[in-house]
Coordinates of C-alpha atoms in Angstrom, one line a residue:
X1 CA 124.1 127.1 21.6
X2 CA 120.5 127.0 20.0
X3 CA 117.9 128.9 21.2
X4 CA 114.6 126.9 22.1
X5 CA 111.9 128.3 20.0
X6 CA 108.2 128.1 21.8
X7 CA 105.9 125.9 20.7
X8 CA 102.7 127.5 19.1
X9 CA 101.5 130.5 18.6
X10 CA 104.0 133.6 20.5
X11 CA 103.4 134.6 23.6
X12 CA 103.5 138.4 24.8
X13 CA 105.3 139.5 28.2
X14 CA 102.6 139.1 31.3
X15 CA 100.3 141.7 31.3
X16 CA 101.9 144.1 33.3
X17 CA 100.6 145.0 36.8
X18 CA 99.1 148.3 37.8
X19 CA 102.9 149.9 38.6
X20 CA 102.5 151.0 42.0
X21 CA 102.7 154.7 42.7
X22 CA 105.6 155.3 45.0
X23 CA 105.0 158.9 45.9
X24 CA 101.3 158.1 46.3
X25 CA 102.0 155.3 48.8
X26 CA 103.9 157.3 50.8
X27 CA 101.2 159.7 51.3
X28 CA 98.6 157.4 51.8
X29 CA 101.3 156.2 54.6
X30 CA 101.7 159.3 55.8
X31 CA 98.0 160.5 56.1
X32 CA 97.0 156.9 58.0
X33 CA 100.4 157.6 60.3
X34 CA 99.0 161.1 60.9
X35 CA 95.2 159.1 62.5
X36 CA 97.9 157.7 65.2
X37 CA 98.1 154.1 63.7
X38 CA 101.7 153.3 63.1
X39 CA 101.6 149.8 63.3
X40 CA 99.2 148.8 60.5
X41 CA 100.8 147.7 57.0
X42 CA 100.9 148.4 53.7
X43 CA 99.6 145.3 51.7
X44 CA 98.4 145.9 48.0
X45 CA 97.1 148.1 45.4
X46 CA 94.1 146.9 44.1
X47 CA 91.5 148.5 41.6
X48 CA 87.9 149.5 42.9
X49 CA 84.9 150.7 40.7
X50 CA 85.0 153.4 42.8
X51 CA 89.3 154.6 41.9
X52 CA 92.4 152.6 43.7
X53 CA 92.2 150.8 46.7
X54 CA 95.4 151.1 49.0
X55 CA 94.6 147.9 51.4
X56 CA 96.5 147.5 54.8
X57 CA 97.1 144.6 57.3
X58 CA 96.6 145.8 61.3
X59 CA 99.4 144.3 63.5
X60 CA 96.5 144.0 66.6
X61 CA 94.2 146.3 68.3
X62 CA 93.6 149.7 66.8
X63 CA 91.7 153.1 67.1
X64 CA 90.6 153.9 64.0
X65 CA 89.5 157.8 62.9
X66 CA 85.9 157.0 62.9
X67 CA 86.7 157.0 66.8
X68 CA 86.0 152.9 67.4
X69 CA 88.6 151.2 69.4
X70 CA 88.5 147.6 67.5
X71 CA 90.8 144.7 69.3
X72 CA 90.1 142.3 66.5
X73 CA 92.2 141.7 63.1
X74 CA 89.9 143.9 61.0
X75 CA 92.1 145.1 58.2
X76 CA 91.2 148.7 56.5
X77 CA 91.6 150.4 53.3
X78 CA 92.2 153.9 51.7
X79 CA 90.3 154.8 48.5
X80 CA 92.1 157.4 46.6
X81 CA 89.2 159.3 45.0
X82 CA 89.9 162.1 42.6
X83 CA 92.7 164.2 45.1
X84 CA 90.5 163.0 48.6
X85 CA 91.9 160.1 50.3
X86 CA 89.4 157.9 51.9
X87 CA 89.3 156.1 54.7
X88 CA 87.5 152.4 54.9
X89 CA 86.8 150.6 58.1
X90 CA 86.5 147.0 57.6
X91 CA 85.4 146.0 61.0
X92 CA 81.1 145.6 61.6
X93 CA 81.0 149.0 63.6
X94 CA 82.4 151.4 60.9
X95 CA 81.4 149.3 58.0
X96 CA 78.4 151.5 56.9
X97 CA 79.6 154.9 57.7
X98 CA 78.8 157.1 55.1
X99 CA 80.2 159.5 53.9
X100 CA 83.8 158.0 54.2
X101 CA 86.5 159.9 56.2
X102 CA 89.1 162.2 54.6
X103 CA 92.3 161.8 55.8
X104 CA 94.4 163.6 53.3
X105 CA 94.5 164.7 50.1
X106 CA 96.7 164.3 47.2
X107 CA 99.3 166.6 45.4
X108 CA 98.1 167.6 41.5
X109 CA 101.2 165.7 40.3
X110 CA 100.9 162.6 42.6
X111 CA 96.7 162.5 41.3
X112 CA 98.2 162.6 37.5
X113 CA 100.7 159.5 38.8
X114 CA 98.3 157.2 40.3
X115 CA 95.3 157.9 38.4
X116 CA 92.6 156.2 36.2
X117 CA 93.2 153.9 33.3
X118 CA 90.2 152.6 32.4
X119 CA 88.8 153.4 29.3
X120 CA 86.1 156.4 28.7
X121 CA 82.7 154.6 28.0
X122 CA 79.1 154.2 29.0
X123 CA 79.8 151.4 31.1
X124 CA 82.7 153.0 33.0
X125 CA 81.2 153.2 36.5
X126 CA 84.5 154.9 38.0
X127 CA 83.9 158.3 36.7
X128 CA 80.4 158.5 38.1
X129 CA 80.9 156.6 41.6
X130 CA 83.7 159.8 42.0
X131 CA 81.2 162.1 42.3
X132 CA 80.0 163.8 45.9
X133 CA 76.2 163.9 46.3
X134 CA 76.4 167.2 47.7
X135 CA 78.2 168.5 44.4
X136 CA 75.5 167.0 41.9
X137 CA 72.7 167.9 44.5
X138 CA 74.1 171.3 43.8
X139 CA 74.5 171.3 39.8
X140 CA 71.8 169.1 38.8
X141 CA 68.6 171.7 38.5
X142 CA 71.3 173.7 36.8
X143 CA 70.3 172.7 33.1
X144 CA 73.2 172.8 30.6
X145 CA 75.5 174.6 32.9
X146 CA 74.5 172.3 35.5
X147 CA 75.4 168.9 33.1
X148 CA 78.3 170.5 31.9
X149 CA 79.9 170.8 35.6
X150 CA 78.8 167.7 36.9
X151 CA 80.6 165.8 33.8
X152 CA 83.5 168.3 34.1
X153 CA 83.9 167.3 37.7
X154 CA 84.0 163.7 36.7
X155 CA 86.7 164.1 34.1
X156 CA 88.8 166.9 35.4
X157 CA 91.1 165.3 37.4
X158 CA 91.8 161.9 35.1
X159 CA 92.7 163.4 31.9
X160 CA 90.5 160.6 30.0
X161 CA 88.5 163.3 28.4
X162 CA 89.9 166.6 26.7
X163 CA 88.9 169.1 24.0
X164 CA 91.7 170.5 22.3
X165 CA 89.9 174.3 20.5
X166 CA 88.7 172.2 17.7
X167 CA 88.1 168.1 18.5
X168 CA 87.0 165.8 21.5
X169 CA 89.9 163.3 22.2
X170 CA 88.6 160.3 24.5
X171 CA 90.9 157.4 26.3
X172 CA 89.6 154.0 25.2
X173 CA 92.2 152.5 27.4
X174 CA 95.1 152.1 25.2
X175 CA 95.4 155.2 23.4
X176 CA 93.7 159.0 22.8
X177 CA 91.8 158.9 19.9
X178 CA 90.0 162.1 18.0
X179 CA 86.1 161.2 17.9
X180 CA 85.8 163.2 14.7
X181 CA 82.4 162.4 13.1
X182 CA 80.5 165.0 15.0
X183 CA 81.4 163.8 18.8
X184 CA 78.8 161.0 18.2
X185 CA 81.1 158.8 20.4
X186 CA 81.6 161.6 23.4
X187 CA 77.9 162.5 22.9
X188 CA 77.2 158.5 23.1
X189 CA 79.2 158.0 26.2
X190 CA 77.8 160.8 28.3
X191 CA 74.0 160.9 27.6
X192 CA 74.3 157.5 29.3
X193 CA 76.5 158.4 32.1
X194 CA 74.1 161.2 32.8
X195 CA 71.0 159.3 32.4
X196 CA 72.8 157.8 35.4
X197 CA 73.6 160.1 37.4
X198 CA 70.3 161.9 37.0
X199 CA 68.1 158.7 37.6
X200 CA 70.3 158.6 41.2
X201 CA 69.0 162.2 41.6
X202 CA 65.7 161.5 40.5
X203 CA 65.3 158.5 42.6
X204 CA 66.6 160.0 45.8
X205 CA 64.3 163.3 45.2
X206 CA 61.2 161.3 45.0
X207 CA 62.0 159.2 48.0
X208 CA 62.5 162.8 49.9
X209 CA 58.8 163.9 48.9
X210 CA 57.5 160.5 50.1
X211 CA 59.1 160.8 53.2
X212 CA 57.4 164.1 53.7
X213 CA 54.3 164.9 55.4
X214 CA 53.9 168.5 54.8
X215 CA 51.7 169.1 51.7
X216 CA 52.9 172.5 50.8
X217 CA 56.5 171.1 51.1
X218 CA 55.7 168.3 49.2
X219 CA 54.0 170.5 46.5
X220 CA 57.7 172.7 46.3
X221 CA 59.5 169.7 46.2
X222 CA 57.7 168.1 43.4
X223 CA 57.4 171.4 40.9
X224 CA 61.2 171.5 41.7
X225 CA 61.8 167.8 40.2
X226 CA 60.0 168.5 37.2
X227 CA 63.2 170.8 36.6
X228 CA 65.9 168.3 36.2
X229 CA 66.1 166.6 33.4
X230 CA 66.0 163.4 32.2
X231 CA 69.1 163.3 29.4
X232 CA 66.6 161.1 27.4
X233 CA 67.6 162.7 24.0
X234 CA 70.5 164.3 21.7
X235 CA 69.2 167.9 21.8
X236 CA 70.2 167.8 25.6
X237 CA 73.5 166.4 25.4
X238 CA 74.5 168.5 22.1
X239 CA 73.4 171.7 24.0
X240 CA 75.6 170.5 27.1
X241 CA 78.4 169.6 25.0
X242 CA 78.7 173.3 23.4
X243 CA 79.3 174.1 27.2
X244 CA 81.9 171.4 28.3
X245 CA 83.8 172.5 26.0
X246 CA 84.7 175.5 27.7
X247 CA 85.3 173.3 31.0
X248 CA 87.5 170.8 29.5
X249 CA 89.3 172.8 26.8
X250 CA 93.3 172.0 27.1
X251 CA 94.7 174.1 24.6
X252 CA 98.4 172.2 24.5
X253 CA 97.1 168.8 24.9
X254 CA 97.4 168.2 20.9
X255 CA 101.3 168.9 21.3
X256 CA 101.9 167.0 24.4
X257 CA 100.4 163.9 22.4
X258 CA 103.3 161.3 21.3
X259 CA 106.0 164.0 22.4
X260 CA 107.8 161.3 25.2
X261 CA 110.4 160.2 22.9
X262 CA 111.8 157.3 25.1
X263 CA 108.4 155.1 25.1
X264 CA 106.8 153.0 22.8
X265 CA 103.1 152.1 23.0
X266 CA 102.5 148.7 22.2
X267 CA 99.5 146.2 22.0
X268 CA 100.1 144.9 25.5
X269 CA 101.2 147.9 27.5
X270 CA 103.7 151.1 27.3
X271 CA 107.7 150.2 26.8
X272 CA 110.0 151.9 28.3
X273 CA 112.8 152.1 26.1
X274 CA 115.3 153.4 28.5
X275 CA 114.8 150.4 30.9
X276 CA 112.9 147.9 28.4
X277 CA 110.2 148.0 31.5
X278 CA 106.8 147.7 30.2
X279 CA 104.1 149.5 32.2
X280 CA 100.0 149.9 31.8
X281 CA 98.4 151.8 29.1
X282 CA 98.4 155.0 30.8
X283 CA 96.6 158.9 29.9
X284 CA 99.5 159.8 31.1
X285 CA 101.7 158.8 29.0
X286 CA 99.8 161.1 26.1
X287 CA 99.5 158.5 23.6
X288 CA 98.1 158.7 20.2
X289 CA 100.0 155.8 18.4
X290 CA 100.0 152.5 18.9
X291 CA 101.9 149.8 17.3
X292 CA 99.3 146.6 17.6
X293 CA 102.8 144.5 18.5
X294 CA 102.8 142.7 21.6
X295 CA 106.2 143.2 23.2
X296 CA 107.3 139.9 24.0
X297 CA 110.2 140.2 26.3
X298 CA 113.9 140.8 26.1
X299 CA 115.1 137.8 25.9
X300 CA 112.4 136.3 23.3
X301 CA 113.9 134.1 20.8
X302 CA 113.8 135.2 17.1
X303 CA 114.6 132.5 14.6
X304 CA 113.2 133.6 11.7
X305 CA 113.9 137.3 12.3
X306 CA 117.8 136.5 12.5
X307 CA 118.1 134.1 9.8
X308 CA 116.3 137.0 7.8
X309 CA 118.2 139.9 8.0
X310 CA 121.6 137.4 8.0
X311 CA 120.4 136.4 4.9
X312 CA 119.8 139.6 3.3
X313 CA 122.9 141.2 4.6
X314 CA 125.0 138.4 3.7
X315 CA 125.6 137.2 7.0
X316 CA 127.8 140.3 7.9
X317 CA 127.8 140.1 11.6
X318 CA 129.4 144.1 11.6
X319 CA 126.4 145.3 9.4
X320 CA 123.8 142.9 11.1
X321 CA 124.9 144.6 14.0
X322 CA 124.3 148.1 12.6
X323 CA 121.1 147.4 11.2
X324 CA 120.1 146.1 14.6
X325 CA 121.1 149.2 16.5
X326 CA 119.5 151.6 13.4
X327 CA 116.1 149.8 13.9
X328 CA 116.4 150.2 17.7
X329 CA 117.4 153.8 17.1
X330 CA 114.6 154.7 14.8
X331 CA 112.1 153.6 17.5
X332 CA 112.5 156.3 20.0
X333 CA 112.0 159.9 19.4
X334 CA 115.4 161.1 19.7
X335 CA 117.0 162.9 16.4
X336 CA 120.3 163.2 18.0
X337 CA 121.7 161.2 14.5
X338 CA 122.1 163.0 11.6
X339 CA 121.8 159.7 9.3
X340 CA 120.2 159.4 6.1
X341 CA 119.7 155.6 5.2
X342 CA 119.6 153.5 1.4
X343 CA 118.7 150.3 0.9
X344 CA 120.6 149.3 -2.1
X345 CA 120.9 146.4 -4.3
X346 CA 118.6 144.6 -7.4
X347 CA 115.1 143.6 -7.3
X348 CA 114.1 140.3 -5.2
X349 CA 117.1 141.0 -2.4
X350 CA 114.8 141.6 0.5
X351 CA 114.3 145.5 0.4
X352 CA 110.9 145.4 0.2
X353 CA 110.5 142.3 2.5
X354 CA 111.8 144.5 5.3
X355 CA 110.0 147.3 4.8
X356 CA 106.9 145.8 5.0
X357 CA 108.0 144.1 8.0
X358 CA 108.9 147.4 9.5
X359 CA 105.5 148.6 8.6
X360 CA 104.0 146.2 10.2
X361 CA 105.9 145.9 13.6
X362 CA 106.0 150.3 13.9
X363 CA 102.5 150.2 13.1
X364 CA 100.7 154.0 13.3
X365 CA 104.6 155.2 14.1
X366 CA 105.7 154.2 10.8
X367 CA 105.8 157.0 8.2
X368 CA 106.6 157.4 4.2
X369 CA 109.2 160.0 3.8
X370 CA 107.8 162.8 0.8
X371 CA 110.0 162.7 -1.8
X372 CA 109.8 166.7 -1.7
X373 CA 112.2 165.7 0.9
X374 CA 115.1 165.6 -1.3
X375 CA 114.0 166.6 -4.8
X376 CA 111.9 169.7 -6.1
X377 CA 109.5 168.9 -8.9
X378 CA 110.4 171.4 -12.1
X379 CA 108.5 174.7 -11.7
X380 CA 107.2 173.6 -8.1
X381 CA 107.1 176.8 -6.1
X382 CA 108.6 177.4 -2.7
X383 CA 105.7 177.5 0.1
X384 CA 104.8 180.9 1.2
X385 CA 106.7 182.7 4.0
X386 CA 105.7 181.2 7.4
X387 CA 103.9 178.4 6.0
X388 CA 104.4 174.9 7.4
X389 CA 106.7 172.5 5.3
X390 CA 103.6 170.2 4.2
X391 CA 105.4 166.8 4.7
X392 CA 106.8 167.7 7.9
X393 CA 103.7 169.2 9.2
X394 CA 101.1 166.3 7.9

């Protein structure tokens, strides 16, 4: 039968939906269990400027950790916040407790599972609501080593910002990318989340000498603000930077970059070849490529593809077949294969046609082969002992 081809422009897949974190719900299960409420269910994952929200549905009255008895319907939620899992009272009595309750904690691997995916910018309030008062009360008179904690405690945990020996690599919520001119990008993005976070400081400090009566106390308090600074300029930041370094070095994150050779990062999210599932951009993941192809779907209809490569391949359905499976093949990162593949045939036949189109569907995965590959220039010398191969290392 004839496949329906869609009208107008093509569609991509939904956006997929934050995939839900199964040993993370379990925990967060677990931990609310463990406050003696075993009645209360799980309802949805939602994202909060402040990290994930795990939201639940009470079955009746409750006692909640806080130590309130509430006979109401007041659902409550857990804030997964860095490792800490936090508790979140809905009902008017625990509303505006602060700080929120622990009740649990995370696992390293189960933090790296459910963890951030926004992108690293100025504008990302995530990273900066994650902080604890009491940490940046402690760092923030602290000049450059105080900066260079207080941003190290913000990225630690979400992988979104990593130093590799020699280069900044940042998240911009698709991929890693190598901010290469200097950091200007890094150096961007944090003198404005700092300016933040200081203000906050600086706000809170001055309200703390007007709500004091003692002079002499007042006095200390005030030649101690003039300390903190105000990250107003880029000699601050560049002379903090030299020092995050140290605190956010990783020096194996360039090779775990693109190593998962069973997932494809495209446009609209991460495939997973193995299943053809397609998840969220994730850190996690360790992407560096990206193919700027939506993936539309399994099942998508391709007209003009098939009658393509039919026509160019004589409509051999055995080699069509092939071809198909040798284009799926060269999409992973598997080498299992030892294939070596010619296009043959006169000019005008396609070969170029398909190329380009593979050039443009692989995107940065694409790559021309050297032809030092397979044939040694007269007189060209062998590299030196130990050296890497140049077109296998570039």
């Amino acid at each position: 039968g004839s496949q329906t081809v869609p009208f107008g422009p093509p569609r991509p897949v939904e956006g997929p939906q934050p995939t839900l974190p199964t040993a993370v719900l379990e925990r967060v299960k677990a931990c609310v269990a463990a406050t003696g409420d075993t009645a209360s269910r799980f309802d949805r994952l939602k994202m909060g400027d402040s990290g994930p929200i795990y939201v639940f549905r009470v079955a009746g009255p409750r006692g909640c950790p806080y130590g309130n008895h509430h006979d109401g319907h007041n659902n409550f939620s857990v804030l997964v916040r860095k490792r800490d899992l936090l508790y979140c009272c809905n009902s008017s009595e625990c509303q505006g407790v602060r700080p929120l309750l622990k009740i649990g904690e995370l696992t390293r691997s189960e933090a790296v599972t459910g963890g951030e995916t926004r992108a690293f910018s100025a504008d990302d309030v995530s990273a900066i609501n994650g902080l604890h008062k009491t940490f940046v009360d402690a760092w923030a008179f602290e000049g450059d080593v105080g900066g260079s904690k207080i941003v190290a405690e913000m990225y630690a945990s979400c992988s979104r910002l990593r130093f590799d020996g020699e280069s900044w690599w940042y998240w911009n919520g698709r991929r890693f990318v190598r901010d290469e001119k200097s950091a200007f990008y890094v150096k961007n993005v944090l003198i404005n989340q700092l300016r933040t976070v200081y203000a906050r400081v600086r706000d809170e400090w001055k309200a703390s000498i007007e709500r004091t009566t003692d002079e002499k106390e007042q006095e200390a308090l005030t030649e101690q603000l003039k300390r903190l600074r105000t990250y107003n300029n880029s000699r601050e930041i560049t002379s903090t930077l030299e020092l995050l370094r140290g605190e956010l070095v990783d020096f194996v994150f360039a090779q775990q970059l693109d190593a998962d050779p069973d997932i494809l990062n495209v446009k609209n999210g991460v495939l997973l070849l193995r299943t053809g599932e397609l998840d969220v951009h994730r850190p996690q993941y360790f992407c560096s490529k990206i193919t700027e192809t939506d993936f539309m779907g399994m099942e998508y209809p391709t007209p003009r593809m098939d009658a393509f490569i039919g026509d160019i391949f004589n409509h051999d359905a055995e080699l069509v077949d092939y071809v198909r499976k040798l284009f799926g093949y060269a999409l992973n990162g598997h080498t299992r294969e030892e294939v070596f593949v010619l296009l043959l045939g006169k000019g005008g036949n396609g070969k170029g046609a398909l190329k380009e189109m593979l050039q443009a569907v692989a995107g940065d995965y694409y790559g021309t082969m050297s032809k030092d590959a397979v044939v040694t220039a007269p007189g060209q010398r062998a590299p030196s002992k130990n050296a890497p191969t140049n077109y296998l290392y570039e």
